[in-house]
Amino acid sequence: MQLIRPAAEHLPSYMHALRQGWSPSNVRPALAREQLQSIERDPTAFLVTQDDPDGKGQPIALPDGSLVPRLPGFIRWMWDGEFCGIISFRWQPGTTALPPHCLGHIGYAVVPWKRRRGYATAALGLMVGEVRRAALEGLDYLEIVTDTTNLASQRVIEANRAVLIERFTKPAVYGGTESLRYRIVLDEGAGG
């Protein structure tokens, strides 16, 4: 499995996953339908939204339908000859802090038929490496959030040397579930 930049030659495999009921968002399943419509309208414009390091794209819809400004970020697709899932990274330039509506720097989702193969663990390690190489000013660590009930995601995060820093309740807009916040320090010579 490797991480690739979303590209036109890979769109049919991505669209297949969306048509099978998979969504790139576990809090907003309707995103699958919206993305299919966007791809059908203008595949090139859709691909541009997958790599937005300046955060100039359209606002982001939260699960309650409210809109918030897009943060700089990019998405990579997990690929093993076909689409396997996504991993996304977002940040605020010059700081490690995130706005209240953004629970973590990294999110990921694997299609059901490719789970239990270690792809999420590998993808997270590859994404952390990519972010380290980018050396973004002000970004000292990454935070990743998962539900207390999502043991598979906890194993993925912990396998990548993340440290649990907080147990908290997500805001109601994200379901109000008990969650865990992990941290991965980017400067490996620094402390946690």
Short mmCIF file of C-alpha atoms in Angstrom, two decimals:
data_model
loop_
_atom_site.label_atom_id
_atom_site.label_comp_id
_atom_site.label_asym_id
_atom_site.label_seq_id
_atom_site.Cartn_x
_atom_site.Cartn_y
_atom_site.Cartn_z
CA MET A 1 0.00 0.00 0.00
CA GLN A 2 1.22 3.48 -0.83
CA LEU A 3 -0.14 7.01 -0.51
CA ILE A 4 -0.86 8.79 -3.75
CA ARG A 5 -2.08 12.22 -4.71
CA PRO A 6 -5.65 12.03 -5.97
CA ALA A 7 -5.48 11.98 -9.77
CA ALA A 8 -7.81 11.55 -12.74
CA GLU A 9 -6.57 8.03 -13.54
CA HIS A 10 -7.59 6.90 -10.04
CA LEU A 11 -11.03 8.53 -9.98
CA PRO A 12 -12.97 5.49 -11.26
CA SER A 13 -11.72 3.40 -8.32
CA TYR A 14 -12.53 6.20 -5.87
CA MET A 15 -16.02 6.61 -7.35
CA HIS A 16 -16.56 2.85 -7.05
CA ALA A 17 -15.92 3.07 -3.30
CA LEU A 18 -18.35 5.98 -2.96
CA ARG A 19 -21.01 4.06 -4.91
CA GLN A 20 -20.54 1.07 -2.58
CA GLY A 21 -21.68 3.24 0.34
CA TRP A 22 -18.28 4.15 1.76
CA SER A 23 -17.90 7.78 2.87
CA PRO A 24 -14.67 9.71 3.45
CA SER A 25 -16.31 11.15 6.58
CA ASN A 26 -17.46 9.02 9.49
CA VAL A 27 -19.43 11.97 10.90
CA ARG A 28 -21.06 13.07 7.63
CA PRO A 29 -22.00 10.05 5.50
CA ALA A 30 -23.80 12.34 3.01
CA LEU A 31 -20.36 13.49 1.87
CA ALA A 32 -20.18 10.38 -0.35
CA ARG A 33 -23.19 11.48 -2.40
CA GLU A 34 -21.96 15.09 -2.51
CA GLN A 35 -18.55 14.02 -3.77
CA LEU A 36 -20.02 11.78 -6.46
CA GLN A 37 -22.09 14.71 -7.70
CA SER A 38 -19.05 17.00 -7.61
CA ILE A 39 -16.94 14.50 -9.59
CA GLU A 40 -19.69 14.02 -12.17
CA ARG A 41 -20.04 17.81 -12.59
CA ASP A 42 -16.32 18.59 -12.88
CA PRO A 43 -13.71 15.94 -12.09
CA THR A 44 -10.80 18.36 -12.45
CA ALA A 45 -12.31 20.84 -9.99
CA PHE A 46 -12.95 17.99 -7.54
CA LEU A 47 -9.31 16.90 -7.70
CA VAL A 48 -8.18 20.47 -7.00
CA THR A 49 -10.13 20.38 -3.71
CA GLN A 50 -8.10 17.36 -2.59
CA ASP A 51 -4.87 19.35 -2.45
CA ASP A 52 -5.40 22.83 -0.97
CA PRO A 53 -2.25 23.86 0.95
CA ASP A 54 -3.42 27.48 0.97
CA GLY A 55 -6.95 26.80 2.26
CA LYS A 56 -8.52 28.77 -0.58
CA GLY A 57 -11.29 26.28 -1.35
CA GLN A 58 -14.96 26.48 -0.51
CA PRO A 59 -16.02 26.47 3.16
CA ILE A 60 -16.43 23.11 4.88
CA ALA A 61 -19.87 21.86 5.94
CA LEU A 62 -19.98 20.54 9.51
CA PRO A 63 -22.31 17.64 10.41
CA ASP A 64 -25.02 20.12 11.51
CA GLY A 65 -24.88 21.86 8.11
CA SER A 66 -23.09 25.01 9.32
CA LEU A 67 -20.20 26.25 7.21
CA VAL A 68 -16.69 27.07 8.45
CA PRO A 69 -13.64 28.39 6.59
CA ARG A 70 -11.48 25.74 4.95
CA LEU A 71 -8.12 25.17 6.58
CA PRO A 72 -5.00 24.59 4.51
CA GLY A 73 -4.61 20.88 3.93
CA PHE A 74 -4.35 17.97 1.59
CA ILE A 75 -5.67 14.47 1.09
CA ARG A 76 -3.80 11.37 0.04
CA TRP A 77 -5.43 8.18 -1.19
CA MET A 78 -4.38 4.78 0.05
CA TRP A 79 -3.63 2.69 -3.02
CA ASP A 80 -2.72 -0.97 -3.52
CA GLY A 81 -3.60 -1.16 -7.20
CA GLU A 82 -7.06 0.18 -6.37
CA PHE A 83 -8.51 2.72 -3.97
CA CYS A 84 -8.29 1.62 -0.30
CA GLY A 85 -9.09 4.74 1.71
CA ILE A 86 -8.09 8.30 2.48
CA ILE A 87 -5.92 10.12 4.94
CA SER A 88 -6.17 13.88 5.32
CA PHE A 89 -4.03 16.53 6.94
CA ARG A 90 -5.04 20.07 7.88
CA TRP A 91 -3.34 22.83 9.84
CA GLN A 92 -3.28 26.55 10.61
CA PRO A 93 -0.14 28.29 9.32
CA GLY A 94 2.27 29.41 12.02
CA THR A 95 0.73 27.45 14.88
CA THR A 96 -0.04 23.97 16.12
CA ALA A 97 -3.44 25.16 17.41
CA LEU A 98 -6.60 24.22 15.53
CA PRO A 99 -9.94 26.05 15.56
CA PRO A 100 -12.64 24.52 17.81
CA HIS A 101 -14.48 22.95 14.85
CA CYS A 102 -11.39 20.91 13.86
CA LEU A 103 -10.72 18.10 16.31
CA GLY A 104 -7.39 16.92 14.93
CA HIS A 105 -4.71 17.45 12.30
CA ILE A 106 -5.14 14.04 10.68
CA GLY A 107 -8.17 11.94 9.79
CA TYR A 108 -8.39 8.67 7.91
CA ALA A 109 -10.93 6.17 6.63
CA VAL A 110 -10.38 2.77 5.01
CA VAL A 111 -12.99 1.11 2.80
CA PRO A 112 -14.61 -1.87 4.60
CA TRP A 113 -13.30 -4.47 2.14
CA LYS A 114 -9.67 -3.39 2.75
CA ARG A 115 -9.71 -3.24 6.55
CA ARG A 116 -7.56 -5.40 8.84
CA ARG A 117 -4.60 -5.27 6.45
CA GLY A 118 -2.58 -2.64 8.29
CA TYR A 119 -3.32 0.04 5.71
CA ALA A 120 -4.45 2.72 8.19
CA THR A 121 -1.36 2.14 10.35
CA ALA A 122 0.94 2.37 7.32
CA ALA A 123 -0.90 5.42 5.95
CA LEU A 124 -0.62 7.29 9.24
CA GLY A 125 3.12 6.59 9.39
CA LEU A 126 3.58 7.76 5.80
CA MET A 127 1.52 10.92 6.39
CA VAL A 128 3.47 11.81 9.54
CA GLY A 129 6.66 11.40 7.50
CA GLU A 130 5.32 13.67 4.76
CA VAL A 131 4.36 16.33 7.30
CA ARG A 132 7.79 16.08 8.99
CA ARG A 133 9.51 16.57 5.63
CA ALA A 134 7.31 19.62 4.91
CA ALA A 135 8.62 21.24 8.12
CA LEU A 136 5.65 23.59 8.38
CA GLU A 137 6.46 26.63 10.47
CA GLY A 138 4.86 26.58 13.91
CA LEU A 139 3.74 22.95 13.69
CA ASP A 140 5.46 21.15 16.56
CA TYR A 141 3.10 18.19 16.89
CA LEU A 142 0.05 16.54 15.38
CA GLU A 143 -3.13 15.69 17.22
CA ILE A 144 -5.41 12.82 16.28
CA VAL A 145 -8.80 12.10 17.83
CA THR A 146 -10.75 8.86 18.02
CA ASP A 147 -13.74 7.61 19.98
CA THR A 148 -13.13 5.58 23.13
CA THR A 149 -15.08 2.74 21.50
CA ASN A 150 -12.95 2.68 18.33
CA LEU A 151 -10.31 0.18 19.43
CA ALA A 152 -9.04 -0.39 15.89
CA SER A 153 -8.28 3.32 15.46
CA GLN A 154 -6.62 3.46 18.87
CA ARG A 155 -4.29 0.64 17.80
CA VAL A 156 -3.47 2.47 14.55
CA ILE A 157 -2.61 5.66 16.40
CA GLU A 158 -0.63 3.97 19.17
CA ALA A 159 1.34 1.90 16.63
CA ASN A 160 2.61 5.23 15.29
CA ARG A 161 4.07 6.23 18.66
CA ALA A 162 1.32 8.69 19.54
CA VAL A 163 0.85 9.56 23.20
CA LEU A 164 -2.60 9.83 24.78
CA ILE A 165 -2.94 13.36 26.16
CA GLU A 166 -6.64 13.74 26.91
CA ARG A 167 -9.99 12.05 27.34
CA PHE A 168 -12.84 14.43 26.46
CA THR A 169 -16.39 14.67 25.16
CA LYS A 170 -16.69 15.76 21.53
CA PRO A 171 -18.92 18.77 20.86
CA ALA A 172 -22.55 17.89 20.13
CA VAL A 173 -22.08 18.71 16.42
CA TYR A 174 -19.71 15.71 16.28
CA GLY A 175 -22.00 13.39 18.22
CA GLY A 176 -21.01 14.25 21.79
CA THR A 177 -19.16 10.93 22.21
CA GLU A 178 -16.39 10.18 24.68
CA SER A 179 -13.14 10.55 22.78
CA LEU A 180 -9.39 10.36 23.09
CA ARG A 181 -6.87 12.92 21.86
CA TYR A 182 -3.41 11.66 20.95
CA ARG A 183 -0.29 13.61 20.08
CA ILE A 184 2.65 12.82 17.80
CA VAL A 185 5.65 15.10 18.31
CA LEU A 186 7.16 16.12 14.96
CA ASP A 187 10.63 17.01 16.19
CA GLU A 188 11.73 13.55 17.25
CA GLY A 189 14.55 15.08 19.32
CA ALA A 190 12.03 17.05 21.43
CA GLY A 191 10.00 15.77 24.32
CA GLY A 192 6.24 15.05 24.37
#
